[in-house]
Each structure stands twice: as structure tokens, then as C-alpha cells.
mmCIF file of C-alpha atoms in Angstrom:
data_model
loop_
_atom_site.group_PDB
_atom_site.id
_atom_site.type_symbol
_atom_site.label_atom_id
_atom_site.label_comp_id
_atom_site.label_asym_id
_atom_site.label_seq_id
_atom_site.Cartn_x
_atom_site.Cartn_y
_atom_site.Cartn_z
ATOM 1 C CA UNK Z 1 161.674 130.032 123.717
ATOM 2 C CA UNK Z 2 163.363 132.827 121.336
ATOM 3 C CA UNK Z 3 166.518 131.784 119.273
ATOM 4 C CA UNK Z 4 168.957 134.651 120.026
ATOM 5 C CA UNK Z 5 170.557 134.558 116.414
ATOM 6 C CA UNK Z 6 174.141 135.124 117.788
ATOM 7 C CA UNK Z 7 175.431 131.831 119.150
ATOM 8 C CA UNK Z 8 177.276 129.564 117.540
ATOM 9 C CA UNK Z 9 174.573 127.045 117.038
ATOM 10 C CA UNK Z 10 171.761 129.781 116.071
ATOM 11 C CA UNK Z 11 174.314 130.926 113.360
ATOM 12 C CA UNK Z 12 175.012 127.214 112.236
ATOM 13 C CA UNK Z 13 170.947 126.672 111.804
ATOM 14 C CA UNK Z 14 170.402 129.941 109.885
ATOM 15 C CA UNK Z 15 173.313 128.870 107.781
ATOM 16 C CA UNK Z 16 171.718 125.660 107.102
ATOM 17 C CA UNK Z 17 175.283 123.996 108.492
ATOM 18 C CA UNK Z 18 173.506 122.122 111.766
ATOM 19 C CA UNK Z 19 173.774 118.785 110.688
ATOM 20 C CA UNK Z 20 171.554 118.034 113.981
ATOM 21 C CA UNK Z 21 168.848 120.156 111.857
ATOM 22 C CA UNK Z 22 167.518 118.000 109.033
ATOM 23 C CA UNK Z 23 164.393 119.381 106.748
ATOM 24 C CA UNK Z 24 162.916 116.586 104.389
ATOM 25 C CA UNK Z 25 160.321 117.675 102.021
ATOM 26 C CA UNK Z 26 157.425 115.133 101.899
ATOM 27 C CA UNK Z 27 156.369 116.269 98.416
ATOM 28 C CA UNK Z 28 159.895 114.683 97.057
ATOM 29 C CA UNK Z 29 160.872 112.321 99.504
ATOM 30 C CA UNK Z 30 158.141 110.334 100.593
ATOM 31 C CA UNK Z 31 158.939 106.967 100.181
ATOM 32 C CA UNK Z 32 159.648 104.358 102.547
ATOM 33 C CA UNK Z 33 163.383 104.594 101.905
ATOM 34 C CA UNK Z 34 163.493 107.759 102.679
ATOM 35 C CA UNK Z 35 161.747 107.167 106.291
ATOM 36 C CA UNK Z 36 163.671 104.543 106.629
ATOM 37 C CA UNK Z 37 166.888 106.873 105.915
ATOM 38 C CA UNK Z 38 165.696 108.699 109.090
ATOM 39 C CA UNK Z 39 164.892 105.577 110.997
ATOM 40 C CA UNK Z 40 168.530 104.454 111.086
ATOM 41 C CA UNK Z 41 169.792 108.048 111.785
ATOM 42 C CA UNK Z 42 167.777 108.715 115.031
ATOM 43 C CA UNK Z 43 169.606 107.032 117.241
ATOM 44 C CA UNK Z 44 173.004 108.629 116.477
ATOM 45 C CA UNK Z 45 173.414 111.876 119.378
ATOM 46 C CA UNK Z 46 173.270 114.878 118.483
ATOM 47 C CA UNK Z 47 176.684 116.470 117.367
ATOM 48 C CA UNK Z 48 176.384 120.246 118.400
ATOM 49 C CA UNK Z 49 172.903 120.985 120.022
ATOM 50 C CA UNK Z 50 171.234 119.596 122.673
ATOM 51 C CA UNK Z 51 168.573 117.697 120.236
ATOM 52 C CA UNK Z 52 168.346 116.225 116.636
ATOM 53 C CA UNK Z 53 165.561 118.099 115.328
ATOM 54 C CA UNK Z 54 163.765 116.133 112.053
ATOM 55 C CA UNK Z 55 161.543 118.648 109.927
ATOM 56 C CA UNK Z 56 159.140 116.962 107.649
ATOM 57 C CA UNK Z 57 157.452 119.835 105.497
ATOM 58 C CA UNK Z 58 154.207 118.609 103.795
ATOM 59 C CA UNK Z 59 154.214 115.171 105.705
ATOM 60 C CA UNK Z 60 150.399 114.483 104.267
ATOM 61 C CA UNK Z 61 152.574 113.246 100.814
ATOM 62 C CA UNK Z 62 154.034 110.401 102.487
ATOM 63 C CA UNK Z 63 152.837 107.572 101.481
ATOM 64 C CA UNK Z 64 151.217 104.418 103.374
ATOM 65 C CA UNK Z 65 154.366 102.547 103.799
ATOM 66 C CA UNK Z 66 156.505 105.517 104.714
ATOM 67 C CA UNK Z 67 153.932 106.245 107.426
ATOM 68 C CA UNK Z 68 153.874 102.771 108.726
ATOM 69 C CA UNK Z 69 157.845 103.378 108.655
ATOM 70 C CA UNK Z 70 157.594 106.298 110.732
ATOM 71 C CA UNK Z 71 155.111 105.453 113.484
ATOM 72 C CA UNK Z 72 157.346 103.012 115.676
ATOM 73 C CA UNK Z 73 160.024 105.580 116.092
ATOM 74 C CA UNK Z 74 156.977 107.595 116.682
ATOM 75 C CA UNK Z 75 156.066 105.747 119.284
ATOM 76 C CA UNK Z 76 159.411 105.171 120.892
ATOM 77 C CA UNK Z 77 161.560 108.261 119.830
ATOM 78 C CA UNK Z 78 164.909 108.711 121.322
ATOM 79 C CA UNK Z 79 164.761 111.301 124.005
ATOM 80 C CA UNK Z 80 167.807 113.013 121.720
ATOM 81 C CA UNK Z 81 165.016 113.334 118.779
ATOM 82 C CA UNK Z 82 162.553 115.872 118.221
ATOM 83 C CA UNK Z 83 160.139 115.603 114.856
ATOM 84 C CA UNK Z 84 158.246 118.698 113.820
ATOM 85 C CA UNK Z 85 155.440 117.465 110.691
ATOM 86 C CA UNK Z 86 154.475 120.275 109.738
ATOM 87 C CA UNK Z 87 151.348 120.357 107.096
ATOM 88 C CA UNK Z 88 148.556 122.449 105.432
ATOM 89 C CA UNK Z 89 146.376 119.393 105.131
ATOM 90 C CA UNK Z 90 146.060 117.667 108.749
ATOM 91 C CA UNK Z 91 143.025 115.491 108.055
ATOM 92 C CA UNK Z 92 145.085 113.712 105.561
ATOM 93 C CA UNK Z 93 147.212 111.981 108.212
ATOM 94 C CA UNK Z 94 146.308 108.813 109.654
ATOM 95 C CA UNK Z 95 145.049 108.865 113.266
ATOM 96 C CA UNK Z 96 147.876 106.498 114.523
ATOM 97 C CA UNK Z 97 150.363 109.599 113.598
ATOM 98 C CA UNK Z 98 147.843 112.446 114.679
ATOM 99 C CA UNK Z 99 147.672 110.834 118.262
ATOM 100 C CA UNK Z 100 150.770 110.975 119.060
ATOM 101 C CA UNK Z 101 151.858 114.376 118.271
ATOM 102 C CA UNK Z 102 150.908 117.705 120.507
ATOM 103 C CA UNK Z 103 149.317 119.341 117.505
ATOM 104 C CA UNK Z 104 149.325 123.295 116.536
ATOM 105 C CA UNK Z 105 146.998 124.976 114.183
ATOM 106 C CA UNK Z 106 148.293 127.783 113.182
ATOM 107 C CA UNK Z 107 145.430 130.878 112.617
ATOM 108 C CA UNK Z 108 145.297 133.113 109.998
ATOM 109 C CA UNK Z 109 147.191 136.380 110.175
ATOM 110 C CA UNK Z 110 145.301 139.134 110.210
ATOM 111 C CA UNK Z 111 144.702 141.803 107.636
ATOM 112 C CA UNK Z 112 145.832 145.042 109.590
ATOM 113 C CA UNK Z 113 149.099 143.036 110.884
ATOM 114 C CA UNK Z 114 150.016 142.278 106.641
ATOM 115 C CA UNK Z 115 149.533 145.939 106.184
ATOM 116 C CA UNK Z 116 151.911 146.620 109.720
ATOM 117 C CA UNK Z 117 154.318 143.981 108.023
ATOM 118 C CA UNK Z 118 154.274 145.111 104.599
ATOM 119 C CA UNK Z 119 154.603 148.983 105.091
ATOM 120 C CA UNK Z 120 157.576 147.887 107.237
ATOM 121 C CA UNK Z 121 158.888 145.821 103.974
ATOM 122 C CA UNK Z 122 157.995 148.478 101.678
ATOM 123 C CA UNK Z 123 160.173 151.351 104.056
ATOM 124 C CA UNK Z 124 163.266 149.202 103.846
ATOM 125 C CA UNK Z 125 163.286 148.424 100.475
ATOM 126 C CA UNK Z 126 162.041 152.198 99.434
ATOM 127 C CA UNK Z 127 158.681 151.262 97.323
ATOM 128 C CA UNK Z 128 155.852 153.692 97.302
ATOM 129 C CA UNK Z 129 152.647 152.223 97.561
ATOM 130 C CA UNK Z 130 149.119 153.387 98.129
ATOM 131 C CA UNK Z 131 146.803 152.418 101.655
ATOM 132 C CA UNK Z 132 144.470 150.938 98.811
ATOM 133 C CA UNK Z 133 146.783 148.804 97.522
ATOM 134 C CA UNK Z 134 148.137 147.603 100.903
ATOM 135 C CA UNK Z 135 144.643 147.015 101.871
ATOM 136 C CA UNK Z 136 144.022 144.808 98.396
ATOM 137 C CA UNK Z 137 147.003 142.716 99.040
ATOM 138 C CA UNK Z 138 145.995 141.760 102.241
ATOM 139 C CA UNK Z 139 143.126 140.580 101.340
ATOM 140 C CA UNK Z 140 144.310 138.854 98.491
ATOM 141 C CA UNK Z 141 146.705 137.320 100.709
ATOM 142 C CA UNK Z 142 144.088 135.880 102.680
ATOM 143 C CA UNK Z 143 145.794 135.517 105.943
ATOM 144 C CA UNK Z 144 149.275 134.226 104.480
ATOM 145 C CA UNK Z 145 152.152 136.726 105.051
ATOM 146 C CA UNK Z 146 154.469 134.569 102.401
ATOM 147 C CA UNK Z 147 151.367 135.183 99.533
ATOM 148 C CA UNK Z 148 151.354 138.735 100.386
ATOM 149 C CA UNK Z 149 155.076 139.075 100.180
ATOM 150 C CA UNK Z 150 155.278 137.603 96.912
ATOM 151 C CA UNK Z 151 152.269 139.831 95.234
ATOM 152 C CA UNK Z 152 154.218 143.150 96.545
ATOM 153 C CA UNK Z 153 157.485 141.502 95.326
ATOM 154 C CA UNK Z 154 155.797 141.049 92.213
ATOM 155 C CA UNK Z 155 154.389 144.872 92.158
ATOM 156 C CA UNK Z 156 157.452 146.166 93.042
ATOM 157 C CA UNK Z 157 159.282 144.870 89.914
ATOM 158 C CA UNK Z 158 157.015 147.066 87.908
ATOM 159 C CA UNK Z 159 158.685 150.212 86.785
ATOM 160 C CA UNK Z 160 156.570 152.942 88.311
ATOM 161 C CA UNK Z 161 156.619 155.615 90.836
ATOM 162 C CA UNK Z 162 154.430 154.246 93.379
ATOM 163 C CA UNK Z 163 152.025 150.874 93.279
ATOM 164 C CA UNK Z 164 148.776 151.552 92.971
ATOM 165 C CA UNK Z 165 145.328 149.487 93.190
ATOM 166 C CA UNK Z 166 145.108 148.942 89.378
ATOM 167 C CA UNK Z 167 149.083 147.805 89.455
ATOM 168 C CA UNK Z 168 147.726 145.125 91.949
ATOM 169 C CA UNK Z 169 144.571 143.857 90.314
ATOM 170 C CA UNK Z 170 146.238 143.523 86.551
ATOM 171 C CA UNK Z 171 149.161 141.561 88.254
ATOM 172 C CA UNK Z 172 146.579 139.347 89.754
ATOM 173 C CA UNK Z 173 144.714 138.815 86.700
ATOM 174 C CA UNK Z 174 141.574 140.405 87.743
ATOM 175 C CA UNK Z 175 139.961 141.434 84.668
ATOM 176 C CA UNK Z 176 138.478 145.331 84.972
ATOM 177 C CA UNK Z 177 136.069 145.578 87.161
ATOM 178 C CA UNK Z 178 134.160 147.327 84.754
ATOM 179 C CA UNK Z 179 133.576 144.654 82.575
ATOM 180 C CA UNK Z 180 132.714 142.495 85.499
ATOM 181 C CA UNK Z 181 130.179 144.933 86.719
ATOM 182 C CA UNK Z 182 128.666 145.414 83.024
ATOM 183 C CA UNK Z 183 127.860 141.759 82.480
ATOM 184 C CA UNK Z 184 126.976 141.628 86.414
ATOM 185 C CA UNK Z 185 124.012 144.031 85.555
ATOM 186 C CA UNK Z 186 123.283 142.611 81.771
ATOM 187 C CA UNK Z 187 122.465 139.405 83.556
ATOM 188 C CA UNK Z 188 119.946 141.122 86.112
ATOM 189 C CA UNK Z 189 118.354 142.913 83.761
ATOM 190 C CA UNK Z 190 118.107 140.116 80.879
ATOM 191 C CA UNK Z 191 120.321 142.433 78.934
ATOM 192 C CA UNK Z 192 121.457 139.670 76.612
ATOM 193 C CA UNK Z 193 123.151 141.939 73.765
ATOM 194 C CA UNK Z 194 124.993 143.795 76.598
ATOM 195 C CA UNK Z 195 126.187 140.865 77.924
ATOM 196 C CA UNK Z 196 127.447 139.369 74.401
ATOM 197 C CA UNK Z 197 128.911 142.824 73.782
ATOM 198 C CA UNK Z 198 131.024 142.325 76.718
ATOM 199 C CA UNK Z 199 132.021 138.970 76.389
ATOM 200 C CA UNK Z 200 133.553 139.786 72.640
ATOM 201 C CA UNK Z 201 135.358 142.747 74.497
ATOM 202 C CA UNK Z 202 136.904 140.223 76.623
ATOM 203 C CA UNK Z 203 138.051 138.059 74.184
ATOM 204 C CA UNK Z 204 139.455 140.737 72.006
ATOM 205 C CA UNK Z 205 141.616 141.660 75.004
ATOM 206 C CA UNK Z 206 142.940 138.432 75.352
ATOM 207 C CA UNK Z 207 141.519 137.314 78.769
ATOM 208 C CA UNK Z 208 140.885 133.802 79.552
ATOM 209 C CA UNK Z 209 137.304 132.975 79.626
ATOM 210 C CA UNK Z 210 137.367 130.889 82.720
ATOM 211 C CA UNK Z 211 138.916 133.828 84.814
ATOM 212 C CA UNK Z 212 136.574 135.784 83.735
ATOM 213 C CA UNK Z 213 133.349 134.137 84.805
ATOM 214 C CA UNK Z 214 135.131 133.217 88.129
ATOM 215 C CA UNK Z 215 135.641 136.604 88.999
ATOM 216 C CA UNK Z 216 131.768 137.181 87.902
ATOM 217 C CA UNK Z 217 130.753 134.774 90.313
ATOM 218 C CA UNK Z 218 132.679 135.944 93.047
ATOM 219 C CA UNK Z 219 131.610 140.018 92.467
ATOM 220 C CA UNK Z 220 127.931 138.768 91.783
ATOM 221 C CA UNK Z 221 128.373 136.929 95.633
ATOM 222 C CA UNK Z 222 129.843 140.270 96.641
ATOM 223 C CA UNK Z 223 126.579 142.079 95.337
ATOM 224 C CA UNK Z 224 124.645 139.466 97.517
ATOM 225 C CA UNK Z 225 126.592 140.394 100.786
ATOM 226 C CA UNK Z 226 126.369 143.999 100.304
ATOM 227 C CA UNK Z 227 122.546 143.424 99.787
ATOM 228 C CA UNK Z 228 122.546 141.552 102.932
ATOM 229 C CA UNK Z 229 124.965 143.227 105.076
ATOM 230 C CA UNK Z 230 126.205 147.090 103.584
ATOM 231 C CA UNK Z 231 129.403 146.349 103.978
ATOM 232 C CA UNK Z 232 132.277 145.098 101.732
ATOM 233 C CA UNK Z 233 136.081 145.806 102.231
ATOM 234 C CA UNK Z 234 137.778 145.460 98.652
ATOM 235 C CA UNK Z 235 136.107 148.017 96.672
ATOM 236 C CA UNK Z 236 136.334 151.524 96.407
ATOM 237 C CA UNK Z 237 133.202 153.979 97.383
ATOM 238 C CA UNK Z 238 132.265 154.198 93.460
ATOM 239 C CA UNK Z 239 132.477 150.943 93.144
ATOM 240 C CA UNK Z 240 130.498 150.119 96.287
ATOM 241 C CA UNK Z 241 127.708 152.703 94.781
ATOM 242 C CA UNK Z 242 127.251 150.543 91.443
ATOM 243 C CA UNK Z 243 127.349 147.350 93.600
ATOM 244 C CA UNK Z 244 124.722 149.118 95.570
ATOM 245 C CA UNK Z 245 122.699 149.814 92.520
ATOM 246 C CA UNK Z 246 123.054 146.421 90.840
ATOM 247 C CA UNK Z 247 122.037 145.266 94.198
ATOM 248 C CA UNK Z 248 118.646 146.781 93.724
ATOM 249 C CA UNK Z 249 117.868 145.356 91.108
ATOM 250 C CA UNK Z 250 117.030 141.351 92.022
ATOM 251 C CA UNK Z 251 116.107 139.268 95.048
ATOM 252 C CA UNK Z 252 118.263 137.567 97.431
ATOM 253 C CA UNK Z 253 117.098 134.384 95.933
ATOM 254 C CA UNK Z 254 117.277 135.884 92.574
ATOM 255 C CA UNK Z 255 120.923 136.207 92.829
ATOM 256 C CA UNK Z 256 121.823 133.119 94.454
ATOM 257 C CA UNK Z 257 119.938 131.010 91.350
ATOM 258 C CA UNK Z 258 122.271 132.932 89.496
ATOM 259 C CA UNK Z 259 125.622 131.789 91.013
ATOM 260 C CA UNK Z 260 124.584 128.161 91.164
ATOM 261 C CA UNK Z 261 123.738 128.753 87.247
ATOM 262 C CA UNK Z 262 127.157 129.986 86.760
ATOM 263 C CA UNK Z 263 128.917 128.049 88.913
ATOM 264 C CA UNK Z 264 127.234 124.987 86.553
ATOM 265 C CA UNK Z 265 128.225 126.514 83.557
ATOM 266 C CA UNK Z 266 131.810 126.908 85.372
ATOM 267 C CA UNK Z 267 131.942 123.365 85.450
ATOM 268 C CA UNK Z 268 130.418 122.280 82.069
ATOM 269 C CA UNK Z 269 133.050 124.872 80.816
#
């Protein structure tokens, strides 16, 4: 079940030297030439290892006619052949290629096992870095261990002592939460010159417009969570204490007129 990493063959495939091992990105190579390419090779044995072993990453870009190529060896592989399709879009394939694979969905990892991950990363390659920070990349990450990777590889490359929240969220691009919260509470309270006030600030710091009002809509669906539940898991307690104060201000159904508004003007925008 475990490749032991020290055998000749384990070596060759980390290497990328297998030449029983074959990755073929979809994306680039998804015509029916290039299925056919594979067609031809299948029944050659393997050379080394006990299989030939055909990776097609992001096989939901092949086209029609590749797929047509590909289902009769499908259907009739060599018992020498193995094909892993591997894919982040499964309902794109057609159902003559989903029923005849043993399918695996692969779940979400979990925040606390980024943060286990992550603090082990962070320990070999010496970077400091808050729990608060930790926590926001995980989240960010949502559930991808290669996402949250690249946003502390991206932190990291920042010349400071240790990482902190704020490092995070400018990397990201989310705008300060201030201003966020401020035109949150302009728009509850029909604050109009507040909310104009804000916007020119944001402009005058360069940030995109469209950014901005998607990270309005999202905190302004935060506010109606916390109203509903008391709980949220990205803020810190003062900013849980304004959300809990903006919260008081409007309805449930109050607030979710507003993010259908602004999720229209999103989309006129």
C-alpha cells in the first residue's frame, strides 16, 4: 500500500526516470492524438515495474474525440495497464468513462491538520509565525494543503521577524477590515456620506473596487451568521464585538436584501 522510497523503482518514480510512469496533463494534451499516443503504447509490457501506470491530471479537458479514443482501451485495458484520471471537476466526464472507473472523492483536509502540517513546515524551515495567522491560513486554504503551502511560502518571503495576521490578510488582498466594517455599518444605518467617505479612501489607496465590495459581501454574510449562530472563526474578539454590534442593528431579512443588492450591483459592475 505504502511506497518505501528506497528501492530501485521507488527512487526511479520520484526521479521522474520510470518510463512505466507516464503523467499527461489534460489541460495541454487533450486531443485525440494525444489519446491515441497512449492507445498504441498500452500494449507494450512494462519495462521495470510490475504495471504501466498512465496518469491523466485534469482529464475533464479532454475533448469529445479524445474521450471516445480512450473508452475502448477503457473497456478492454491490458491487465499490464493501470489509468489513474484524476480531476477536480467529475461531473464533467461522460458517464461511459465514469462507469467504468472505481471512483475516489477525495474530502477536504481539515483545518487543525493544516495548522499540524504547517507548524511542522514552519519548524524546518525556521519561520516564526503567530497561532492567528496559522489559524487564517487554514481557513483561507479552505481544505487544500497545496493553497495553504503556497500563502505561507508567500508570507515567508516577507522580511520580518515573525508572520503575523495583518502579514497574511495584505498578502491576500483583503482590504482592512476597518474599512470593510465602516461601510458595513454606513449601509445599516443609511449613512450615505460615511459610506462615500470610505469608498474615496479606498480608491486613494489604490484598491480595486471589485475586491472591495466582494469582501463587503462576504463580512456583511459573516454579520448574518454571527446574528444567527454567535460564532465565527476568522476574526479576532474586537472584531467579533463590532460584528456583534453591527449585528444589532438590522433584521435577518434586512441583511440578506442587502447581499442580494450587492451581489446585483457585483454583477452590473
Amino acid at each position: 500500500g505504502e511506497p518505501c522510497n528506497e528501492c530501485e523503482i521507488c527512487k526511479e518514480i520520484l526521479n521522474g526516470a520510470l518510463t512505466d510512469v507516464v503523467e499527461m496533463d489534460a489541460a495541454s494534451n487533450n486531443s485525440v492524438d494525444d489519446i491515441r499516443g497512449i492507445r498504441d503504447e498500452v500494449n507494450f509490457l512494462p519495462t521495470k515495474a510490475k504495471y504501466r501506470v498512465y496518469i491523466i491530471d485534469e482529464v475533464h479537458m479532454l475533448t469529445t474525440g479524445a474521450f471516445n479514443a480512450l473508452l475502448k482501451t477503457l473497456e478492454e485495458p491490458p491487465e499490464h495497464v493501470k489509468f489513474i484520471l484524476a480531476t477536480t471537476e467529475p461531473q464533467k466526464l461522460p458517464t461511459t468513462i465514469l462507469s467504468r472507473c472505481q471512483r475516489f472523492d477525495f474530502k477536504k483536509i481539515t483545518n487543525s491538520n493544516i495548522i499540524k502540517r504547517l507548524k511542522i513546515i514552519c519548524k524546518e524551515s525556521d519561520i516564526k509565525i503567530t497561532d492567528e495567522a496559522l489559524d487564517l491560513i487554514a481557513i483561507l486554504s479552505e481544505g487544500a494543503m497545496r493553497d495553504a503551502i503556497s500563502i505561507l511560502e508567500r508570507c515567508s518571503q516577507e522580511s520580518i521577524e515573525e508572520v503575523g495576521i495583518t502579514t497574511v490578510k495584505e498578502l491576500v488582498g483583503i482590504p482592512s477590515l476597518e474599512y470593510i466594517s465602516k461601510i458595513s455599518r454606513s449601509i445599516f444605518e443609511n449613512d450615505e456620506i460615511t459610506a462615500l467617505e470610505v469608498i474615496d479612501d479606498i480608491i486613494d489607496s489604490g484598491k480595486d473596487l471589485n475586491n472591495f465590495l466582494w469582501e463587503v459581501i462576504k463580512y456583511i454574510k459573516d454579520v448574518l451568521i454571527y446574528k444567527s449562530t454567535s460564532s465565527l472563526k476568522i476574526y479576532s474578539d474586537e472584531e467579533i464585538k463590532e460584528i456583534k454590534s453591527i449585528s444589532e442593528l438590522v433584521s435577518r431579512e434586512r441583511i440578506l436584501n442587502i447581499i442580494y443588492l450587492l451581489s446585483s450591483l457585483e454583477n452590473d459592475i
